[in-house]
Tab-separated table of C-alpha atoms and ligand atoms in Angstrom:
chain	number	residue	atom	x	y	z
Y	5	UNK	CA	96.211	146.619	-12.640
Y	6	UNK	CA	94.865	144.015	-10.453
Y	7	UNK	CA	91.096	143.058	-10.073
Y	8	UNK	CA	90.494	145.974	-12.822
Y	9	UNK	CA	86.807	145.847	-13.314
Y	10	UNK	CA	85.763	146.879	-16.871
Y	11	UNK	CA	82.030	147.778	-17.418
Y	12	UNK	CA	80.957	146.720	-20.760
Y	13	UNK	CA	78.378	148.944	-22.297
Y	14	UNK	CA	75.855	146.824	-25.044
Y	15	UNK	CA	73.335	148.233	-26.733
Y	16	UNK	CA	71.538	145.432	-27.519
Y	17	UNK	CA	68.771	146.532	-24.538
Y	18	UNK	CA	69.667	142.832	-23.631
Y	19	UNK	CA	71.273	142.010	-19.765
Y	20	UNK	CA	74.628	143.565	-19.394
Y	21	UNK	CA	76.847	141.493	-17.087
Y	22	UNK	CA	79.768	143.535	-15.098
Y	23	UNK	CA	83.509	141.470	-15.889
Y	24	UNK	CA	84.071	140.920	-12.515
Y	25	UNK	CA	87.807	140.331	-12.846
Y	26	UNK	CA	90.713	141.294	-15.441
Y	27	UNK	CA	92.315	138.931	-17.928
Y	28	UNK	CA	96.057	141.068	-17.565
Y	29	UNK	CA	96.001	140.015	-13.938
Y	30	UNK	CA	94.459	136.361	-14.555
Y	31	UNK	CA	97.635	135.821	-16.913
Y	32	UNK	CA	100.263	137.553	-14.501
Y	33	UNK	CA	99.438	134.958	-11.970
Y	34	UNK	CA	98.986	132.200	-14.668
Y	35	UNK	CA	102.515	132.691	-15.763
Y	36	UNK	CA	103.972	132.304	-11.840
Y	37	UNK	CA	101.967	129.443	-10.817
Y	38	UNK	CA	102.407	127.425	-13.712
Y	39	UNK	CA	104.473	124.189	-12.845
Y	40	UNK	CA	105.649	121.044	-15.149
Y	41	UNK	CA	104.434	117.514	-15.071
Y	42	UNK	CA	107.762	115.969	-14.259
Y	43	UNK	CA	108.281	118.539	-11.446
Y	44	UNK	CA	104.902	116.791	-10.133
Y	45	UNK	CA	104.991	112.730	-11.155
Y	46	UNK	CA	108.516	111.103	-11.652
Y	47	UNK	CA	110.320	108.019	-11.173
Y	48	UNK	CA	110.995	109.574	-7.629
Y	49	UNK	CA	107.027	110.789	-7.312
Y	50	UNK	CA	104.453	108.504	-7.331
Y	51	UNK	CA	101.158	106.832	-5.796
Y	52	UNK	CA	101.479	105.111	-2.275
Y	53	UNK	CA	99.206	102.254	-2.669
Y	54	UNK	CA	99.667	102.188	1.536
Y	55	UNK	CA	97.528	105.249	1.571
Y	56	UNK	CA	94.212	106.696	0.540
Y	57	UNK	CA	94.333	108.696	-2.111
Y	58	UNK	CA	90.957	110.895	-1.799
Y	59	UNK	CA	89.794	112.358	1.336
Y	60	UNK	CA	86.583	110.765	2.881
Y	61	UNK	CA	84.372	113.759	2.563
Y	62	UNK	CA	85.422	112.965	-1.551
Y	63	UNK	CA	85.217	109.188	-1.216
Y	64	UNK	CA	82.698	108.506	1.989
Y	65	UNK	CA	83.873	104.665	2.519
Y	66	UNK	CA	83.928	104.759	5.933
Y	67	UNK	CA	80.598	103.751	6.298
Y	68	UNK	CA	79.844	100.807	4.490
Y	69	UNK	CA	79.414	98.136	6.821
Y	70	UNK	CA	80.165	95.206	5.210
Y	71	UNK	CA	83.797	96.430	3.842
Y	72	UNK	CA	86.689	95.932	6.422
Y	73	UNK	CA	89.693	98.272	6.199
Y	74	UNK	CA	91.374	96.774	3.815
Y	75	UNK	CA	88.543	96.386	1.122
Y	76	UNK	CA	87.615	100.386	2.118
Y	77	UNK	CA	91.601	101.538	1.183
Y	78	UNK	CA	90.772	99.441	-2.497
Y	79	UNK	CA	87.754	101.613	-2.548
Y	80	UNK	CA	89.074	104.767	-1.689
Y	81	UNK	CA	91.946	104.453	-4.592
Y	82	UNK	CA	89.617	102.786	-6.924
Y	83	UNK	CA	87.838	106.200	-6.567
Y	84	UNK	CA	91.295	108.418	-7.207
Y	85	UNK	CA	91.827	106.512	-10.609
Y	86	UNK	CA	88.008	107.598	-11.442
Y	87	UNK	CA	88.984	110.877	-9.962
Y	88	UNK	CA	91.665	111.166	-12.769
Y	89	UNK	CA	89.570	109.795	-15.572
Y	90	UNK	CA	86.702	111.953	-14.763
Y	91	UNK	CA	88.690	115.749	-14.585
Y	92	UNK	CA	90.664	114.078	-17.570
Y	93	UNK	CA	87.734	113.606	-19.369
Y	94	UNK	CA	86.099	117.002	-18.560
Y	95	UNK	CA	89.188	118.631	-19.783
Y	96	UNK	CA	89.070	117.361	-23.113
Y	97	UNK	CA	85.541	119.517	-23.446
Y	98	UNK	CA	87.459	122.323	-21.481
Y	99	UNK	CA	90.056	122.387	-24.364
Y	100	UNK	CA	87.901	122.342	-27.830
Y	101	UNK	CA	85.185	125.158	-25.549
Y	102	UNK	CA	87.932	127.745	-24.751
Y	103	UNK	CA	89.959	127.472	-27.935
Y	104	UNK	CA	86.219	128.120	-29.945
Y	105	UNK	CA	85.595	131.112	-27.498
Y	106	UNK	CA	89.209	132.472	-28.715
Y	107	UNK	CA	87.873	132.123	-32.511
Y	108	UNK	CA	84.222	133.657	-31.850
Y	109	UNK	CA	85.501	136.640	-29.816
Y	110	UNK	CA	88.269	137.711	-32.333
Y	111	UNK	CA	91.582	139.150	-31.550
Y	112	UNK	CA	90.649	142.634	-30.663
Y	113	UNK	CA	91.606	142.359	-27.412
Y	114	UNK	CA	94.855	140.225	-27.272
Y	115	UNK	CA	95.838	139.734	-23.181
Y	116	UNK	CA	91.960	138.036	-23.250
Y	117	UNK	CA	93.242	135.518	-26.675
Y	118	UNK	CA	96.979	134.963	-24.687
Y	119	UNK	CA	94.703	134.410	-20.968
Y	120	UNK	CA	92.328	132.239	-22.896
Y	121	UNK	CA	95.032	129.777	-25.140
Y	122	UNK	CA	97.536	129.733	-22.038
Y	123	UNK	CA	94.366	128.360	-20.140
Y	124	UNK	CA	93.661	125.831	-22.995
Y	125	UNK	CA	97.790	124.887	-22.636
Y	126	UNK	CA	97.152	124.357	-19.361
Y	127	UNK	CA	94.414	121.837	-19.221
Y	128	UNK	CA	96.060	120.041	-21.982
Y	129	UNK	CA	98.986	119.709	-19.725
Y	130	UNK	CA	96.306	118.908	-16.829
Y	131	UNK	CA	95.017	116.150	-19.395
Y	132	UNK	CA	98.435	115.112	-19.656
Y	133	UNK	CA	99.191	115.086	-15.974
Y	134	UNK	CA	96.342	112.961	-15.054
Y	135	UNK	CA	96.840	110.505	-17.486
Y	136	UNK	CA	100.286	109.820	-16.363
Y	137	UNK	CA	98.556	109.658	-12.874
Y	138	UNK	CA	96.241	106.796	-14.346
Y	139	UNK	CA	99.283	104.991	-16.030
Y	140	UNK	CA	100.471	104.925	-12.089
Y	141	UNK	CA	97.742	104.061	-10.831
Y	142	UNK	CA	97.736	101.231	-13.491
Y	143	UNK	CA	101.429	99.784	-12.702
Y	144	UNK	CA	100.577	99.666	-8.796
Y	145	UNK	CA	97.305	98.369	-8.631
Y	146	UNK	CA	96.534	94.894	-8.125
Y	147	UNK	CA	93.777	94.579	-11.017
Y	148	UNK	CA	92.631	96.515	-14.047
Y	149	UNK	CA	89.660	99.275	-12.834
Y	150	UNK	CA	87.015	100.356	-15.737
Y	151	UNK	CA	86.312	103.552	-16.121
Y	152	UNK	CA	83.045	105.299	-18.082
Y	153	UNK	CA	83.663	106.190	-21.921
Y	154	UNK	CA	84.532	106.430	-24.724
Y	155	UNK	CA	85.929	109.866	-24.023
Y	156	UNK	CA	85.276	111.324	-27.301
Y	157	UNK	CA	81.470	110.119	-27.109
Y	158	UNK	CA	81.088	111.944	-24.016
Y	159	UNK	CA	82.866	114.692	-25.106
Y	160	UNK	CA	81.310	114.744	-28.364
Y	161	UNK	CA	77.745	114.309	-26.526
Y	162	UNK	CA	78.736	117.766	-24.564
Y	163	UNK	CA	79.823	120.293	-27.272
Y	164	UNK	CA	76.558	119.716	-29.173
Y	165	UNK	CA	75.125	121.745	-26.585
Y	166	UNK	CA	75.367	125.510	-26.661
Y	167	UNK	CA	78.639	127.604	-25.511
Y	168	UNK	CA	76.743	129.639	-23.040
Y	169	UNK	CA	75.854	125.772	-21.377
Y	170	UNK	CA	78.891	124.569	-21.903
Y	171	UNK	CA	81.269	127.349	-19.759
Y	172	UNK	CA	78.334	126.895	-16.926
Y	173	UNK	CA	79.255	123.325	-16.173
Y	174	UNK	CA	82.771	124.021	-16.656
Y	175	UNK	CA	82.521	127.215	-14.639
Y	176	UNK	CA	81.170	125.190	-11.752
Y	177	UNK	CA	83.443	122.091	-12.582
Y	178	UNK	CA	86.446	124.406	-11.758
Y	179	UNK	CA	85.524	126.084	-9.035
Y	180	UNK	CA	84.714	122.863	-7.536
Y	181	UNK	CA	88.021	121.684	-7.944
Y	182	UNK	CA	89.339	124.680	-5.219
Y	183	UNK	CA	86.375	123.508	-2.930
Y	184	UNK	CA	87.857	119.686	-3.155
Y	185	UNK	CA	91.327	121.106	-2.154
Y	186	UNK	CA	91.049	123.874	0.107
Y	187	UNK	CA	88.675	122.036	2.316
Y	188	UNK	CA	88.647	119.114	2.184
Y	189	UNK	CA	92.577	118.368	1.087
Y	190	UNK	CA	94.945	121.608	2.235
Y	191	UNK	CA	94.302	120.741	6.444
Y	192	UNK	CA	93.608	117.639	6.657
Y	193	UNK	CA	95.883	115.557	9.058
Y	194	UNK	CA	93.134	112.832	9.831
Y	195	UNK	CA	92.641	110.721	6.753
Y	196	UNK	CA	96.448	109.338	6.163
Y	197	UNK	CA	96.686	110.729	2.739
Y	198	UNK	CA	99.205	109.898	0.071
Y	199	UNK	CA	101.193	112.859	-0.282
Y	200	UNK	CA	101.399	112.392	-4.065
Y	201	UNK	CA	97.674	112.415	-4.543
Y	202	UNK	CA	97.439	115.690	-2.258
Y	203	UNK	CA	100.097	117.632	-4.172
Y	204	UNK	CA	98.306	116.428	-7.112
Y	205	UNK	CA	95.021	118.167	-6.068
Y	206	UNK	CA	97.365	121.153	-4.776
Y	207	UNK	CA	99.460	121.344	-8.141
Y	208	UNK	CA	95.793	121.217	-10.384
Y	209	UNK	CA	93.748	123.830	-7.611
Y	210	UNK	CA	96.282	126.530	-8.273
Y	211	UNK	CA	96.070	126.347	-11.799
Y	212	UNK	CA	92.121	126.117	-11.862
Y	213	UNK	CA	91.933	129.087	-9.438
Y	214	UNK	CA	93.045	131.772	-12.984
Y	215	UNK	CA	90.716	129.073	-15.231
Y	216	UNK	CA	87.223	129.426	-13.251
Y	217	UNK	CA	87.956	133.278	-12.858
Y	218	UNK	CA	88.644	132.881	-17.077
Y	219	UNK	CA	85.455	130.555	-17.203
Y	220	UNK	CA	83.577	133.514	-15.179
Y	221	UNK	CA	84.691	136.210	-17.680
Y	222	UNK	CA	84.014	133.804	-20.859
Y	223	UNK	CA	80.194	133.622	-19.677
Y	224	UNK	CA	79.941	137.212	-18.988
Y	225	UNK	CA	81.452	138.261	-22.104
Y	226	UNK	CA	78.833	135.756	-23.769
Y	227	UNK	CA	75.771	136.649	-21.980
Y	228	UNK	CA	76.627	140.328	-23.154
Y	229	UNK	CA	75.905	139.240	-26.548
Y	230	UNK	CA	73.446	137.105	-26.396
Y	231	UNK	CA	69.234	137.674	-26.605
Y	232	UNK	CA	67.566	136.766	-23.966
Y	233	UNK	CA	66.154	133.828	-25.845
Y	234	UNK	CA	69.721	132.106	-26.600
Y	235	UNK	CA	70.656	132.573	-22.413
Y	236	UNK	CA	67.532	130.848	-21.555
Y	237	UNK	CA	68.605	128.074	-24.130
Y	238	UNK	CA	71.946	128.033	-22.567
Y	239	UNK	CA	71.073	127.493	-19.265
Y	240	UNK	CA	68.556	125.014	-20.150
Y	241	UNK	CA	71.207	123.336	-21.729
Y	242	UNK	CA	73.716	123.553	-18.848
Y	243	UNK	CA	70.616	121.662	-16.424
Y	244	UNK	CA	70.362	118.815	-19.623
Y	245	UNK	CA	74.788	118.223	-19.621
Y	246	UNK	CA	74.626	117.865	-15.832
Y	247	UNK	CA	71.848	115.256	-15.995
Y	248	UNK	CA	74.368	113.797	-18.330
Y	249	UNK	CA	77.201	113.307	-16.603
Y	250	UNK	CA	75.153	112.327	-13.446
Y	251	UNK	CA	74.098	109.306	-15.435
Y	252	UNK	CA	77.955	108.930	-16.296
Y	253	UNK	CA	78.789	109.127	-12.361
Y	254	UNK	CA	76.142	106.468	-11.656
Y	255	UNK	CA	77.718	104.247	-14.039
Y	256	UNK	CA	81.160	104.906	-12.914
Y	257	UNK	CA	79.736	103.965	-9.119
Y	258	UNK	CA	78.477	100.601	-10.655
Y	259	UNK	CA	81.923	99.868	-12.170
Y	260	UNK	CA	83.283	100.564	-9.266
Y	261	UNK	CA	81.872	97.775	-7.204
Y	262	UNK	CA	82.963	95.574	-10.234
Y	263	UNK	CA	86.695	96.426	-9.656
Y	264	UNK	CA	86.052	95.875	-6.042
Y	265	UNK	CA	85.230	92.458	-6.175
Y	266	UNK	CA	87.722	91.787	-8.231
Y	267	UNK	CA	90.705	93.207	-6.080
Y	268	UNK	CA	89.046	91.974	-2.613
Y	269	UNK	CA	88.017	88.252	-4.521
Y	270	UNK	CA	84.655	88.724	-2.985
Y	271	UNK	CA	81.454	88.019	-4.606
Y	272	UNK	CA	79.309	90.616	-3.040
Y	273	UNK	CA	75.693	89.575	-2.320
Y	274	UNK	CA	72.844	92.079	-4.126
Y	275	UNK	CA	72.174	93.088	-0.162
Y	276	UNK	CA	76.053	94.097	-0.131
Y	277	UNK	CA	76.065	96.005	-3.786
Y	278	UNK	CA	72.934	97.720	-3.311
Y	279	UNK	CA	74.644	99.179	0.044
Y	280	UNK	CA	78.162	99.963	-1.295
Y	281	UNK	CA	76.920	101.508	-4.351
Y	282	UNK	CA	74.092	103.748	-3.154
Y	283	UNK	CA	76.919	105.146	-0.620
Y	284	UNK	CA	78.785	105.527	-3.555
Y	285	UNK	CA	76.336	106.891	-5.971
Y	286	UNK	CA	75.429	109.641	-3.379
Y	287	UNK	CA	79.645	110.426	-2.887
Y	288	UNK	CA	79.981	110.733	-6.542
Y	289	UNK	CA	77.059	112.944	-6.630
Y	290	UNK	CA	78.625	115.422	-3.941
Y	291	UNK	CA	82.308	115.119	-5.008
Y	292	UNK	CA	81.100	115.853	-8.705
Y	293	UNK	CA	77.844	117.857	-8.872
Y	294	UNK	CA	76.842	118.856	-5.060
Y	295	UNK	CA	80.313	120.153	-4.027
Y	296	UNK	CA	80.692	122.257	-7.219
Y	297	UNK	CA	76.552	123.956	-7.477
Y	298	UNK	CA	76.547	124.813	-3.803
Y	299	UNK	CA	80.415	127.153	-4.534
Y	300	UNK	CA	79.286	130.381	-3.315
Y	301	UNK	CA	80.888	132.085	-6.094
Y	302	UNK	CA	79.427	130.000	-9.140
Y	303	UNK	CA	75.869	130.530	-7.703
Y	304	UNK	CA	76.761	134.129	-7.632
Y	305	UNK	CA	77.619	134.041	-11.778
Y	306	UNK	CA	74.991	131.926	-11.815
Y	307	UNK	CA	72.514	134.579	-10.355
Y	308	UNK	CA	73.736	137.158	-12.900
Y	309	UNK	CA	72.844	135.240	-16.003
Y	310	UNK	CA	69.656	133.178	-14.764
Y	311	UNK	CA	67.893	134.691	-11.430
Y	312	UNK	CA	64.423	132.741	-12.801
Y	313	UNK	CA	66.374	129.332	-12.708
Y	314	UNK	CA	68.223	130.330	-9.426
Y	315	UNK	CA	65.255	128.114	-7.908
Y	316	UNK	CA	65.765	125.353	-10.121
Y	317	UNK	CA	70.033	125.589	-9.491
Y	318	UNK	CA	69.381	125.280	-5.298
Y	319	UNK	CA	66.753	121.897	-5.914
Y	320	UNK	CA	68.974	120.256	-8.634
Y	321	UNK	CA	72.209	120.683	-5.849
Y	322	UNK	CA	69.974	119.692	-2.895
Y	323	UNK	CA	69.229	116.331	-4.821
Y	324	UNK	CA	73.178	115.979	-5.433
Y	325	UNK	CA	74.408	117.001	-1.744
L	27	FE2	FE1	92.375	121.310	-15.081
L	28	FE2	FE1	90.846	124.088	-15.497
């Protein structure tokens, strides 16, 4: 029964959200897309440190005039290794989110608890996966690149917000992962990509494609029982966690620059840092935030549950584009 859409009648005189798609067909496809790490990254797979690794609408390095070619290819795979930290990291509030969604909900409705824990299996394998990306990235690279953390603060800083915030920011976190393959990844024949990194962003897109529909049925099923007080707190929670992890992206940017000088064995003059990382700041805004609030289809969810902060939603990705 694909696409089934199942009207769910509440009493509560509260909004009623429509589930827009069905968990039976969200697990149908789950189960013949799903893939194995070692099918992806094996002694016979791994980086090309000849290559960039993310393309430059994701790592904008082009343009910094005072890097030559070979400081901008450090750059650009200085920014993949973030690019693994940061998903990793994101997953590990993905995980702990969907498994207490599974507990809250109950097991009334069991293809929704088997759709829901074989997504949480599958970011734990994505956690997995990009971790043995880092460990790569770590053997082939020339000097050791800091990353933001500790994970579990950050994690730990995100689930004391509430659920209804939480699965926002992960809704738009997931979409935004399609967005960084499908247009910016899937055609590209201009920016000499590693071929590893691409099927990386291939192998983790078609995966995410079941988890933000899952993420889009977890908030409506939410919103559905929820006054309108606790969605306003939601939402007003899911603006506070993205404020969050911008200043975690800013940091990251600022780290960055440290692990460039070290690789290139340039001291970079404060004229030089303040131009490479407010490039950088504003990429890591885009690839992160900006590429993810402007997906057609989160704004659409978004619109459902909040149509007073839609406003608020279209400034706060402006700032972040
Ligand atoms: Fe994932
Ligand atoms: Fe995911």
């Amino acid at each position: 029964m694909a696409n089934l859409i199942i009207e769910q009648q509440k009493s509560l005189g509260e909004k009623i959200m429509v589930m827009t798609y069905s968990y039976e067909s969200i697990l149908k496809t789950a189960n013949k897309v799903n893939w194995r790490i070692e099918d992806i990254i094996n002694d016979q797979k791994s980086l090309n440190f000849n290559k960039r690794f993310l393309p430059e609408t994701l790592a904008r390095v082009n343009n910094i005039s005072c890097l030559n070619e070979s400081a901008k290819l450090f750059l650009n795979q200085i920014r993949g290794n973030s690019y693994f930290h940061i998903f990793g990291l994101a997953e590990e509030f993905v995980v702990p989110t969907v498994i207490h969604h599974v507990e809250t909900t109950g097991l009334e409705d069991i293809t929704a608890s088997q759709a829901l824990l074989h997504f949480a299996e599958e970011e734990s394998k994505h956690i997995n996966l990009f971790r043995r990306f880092a460990v790569d990235f770590a053997k082939g690279f020339p000097v050791h690149c800091q990353v933001i953390g500790p994970v579990e603060d950050i994690v730990k800083a995100v689930m004391q917000h509430q659920p209804l915030g939480i699965i926002l920011v992960i809704l738009y976190l997931e979409w935004m992962t399609q967005n960084h393959y499908l247009e910016s990844v899937r055609d590209n024949h201009t920016d000499n990509l590693d071929p590893q990194f691409s099927s990386l962003l291939k192998h983790h897109w078609l995966e995410e494609a079941q988890h933000a529909q899952l993420d889009t049925l977890m908030v409506e099923q939410l919103v559905n029982t929820l006054d309108s007080g606790s969605i306003n707190q939601g939402v007003e929670d899911f603006f506070t966690i993205v404020e969050f992890l911008h200043g975690g992206f800013m940091m990251q940017a600022q780290l960055d620059v440290e692990s460039l000088s070290r690789v290139t064995g340039r001291i970079f003059s404060e004229s030089e840092i303040q131009e490479i990382t407010s490039v950088q700041k504003q990429s890591y805004q885009w690839t992160f935030i900006g590429s993810g609030l402007t997906n057609r289809k989160f704004l659409k969810t978004f619109e459902q549950v909040s149509p007073t902060q839609m406003e608020r939603l279209i400034a706060v990705s402006r700032q972040y584009s």
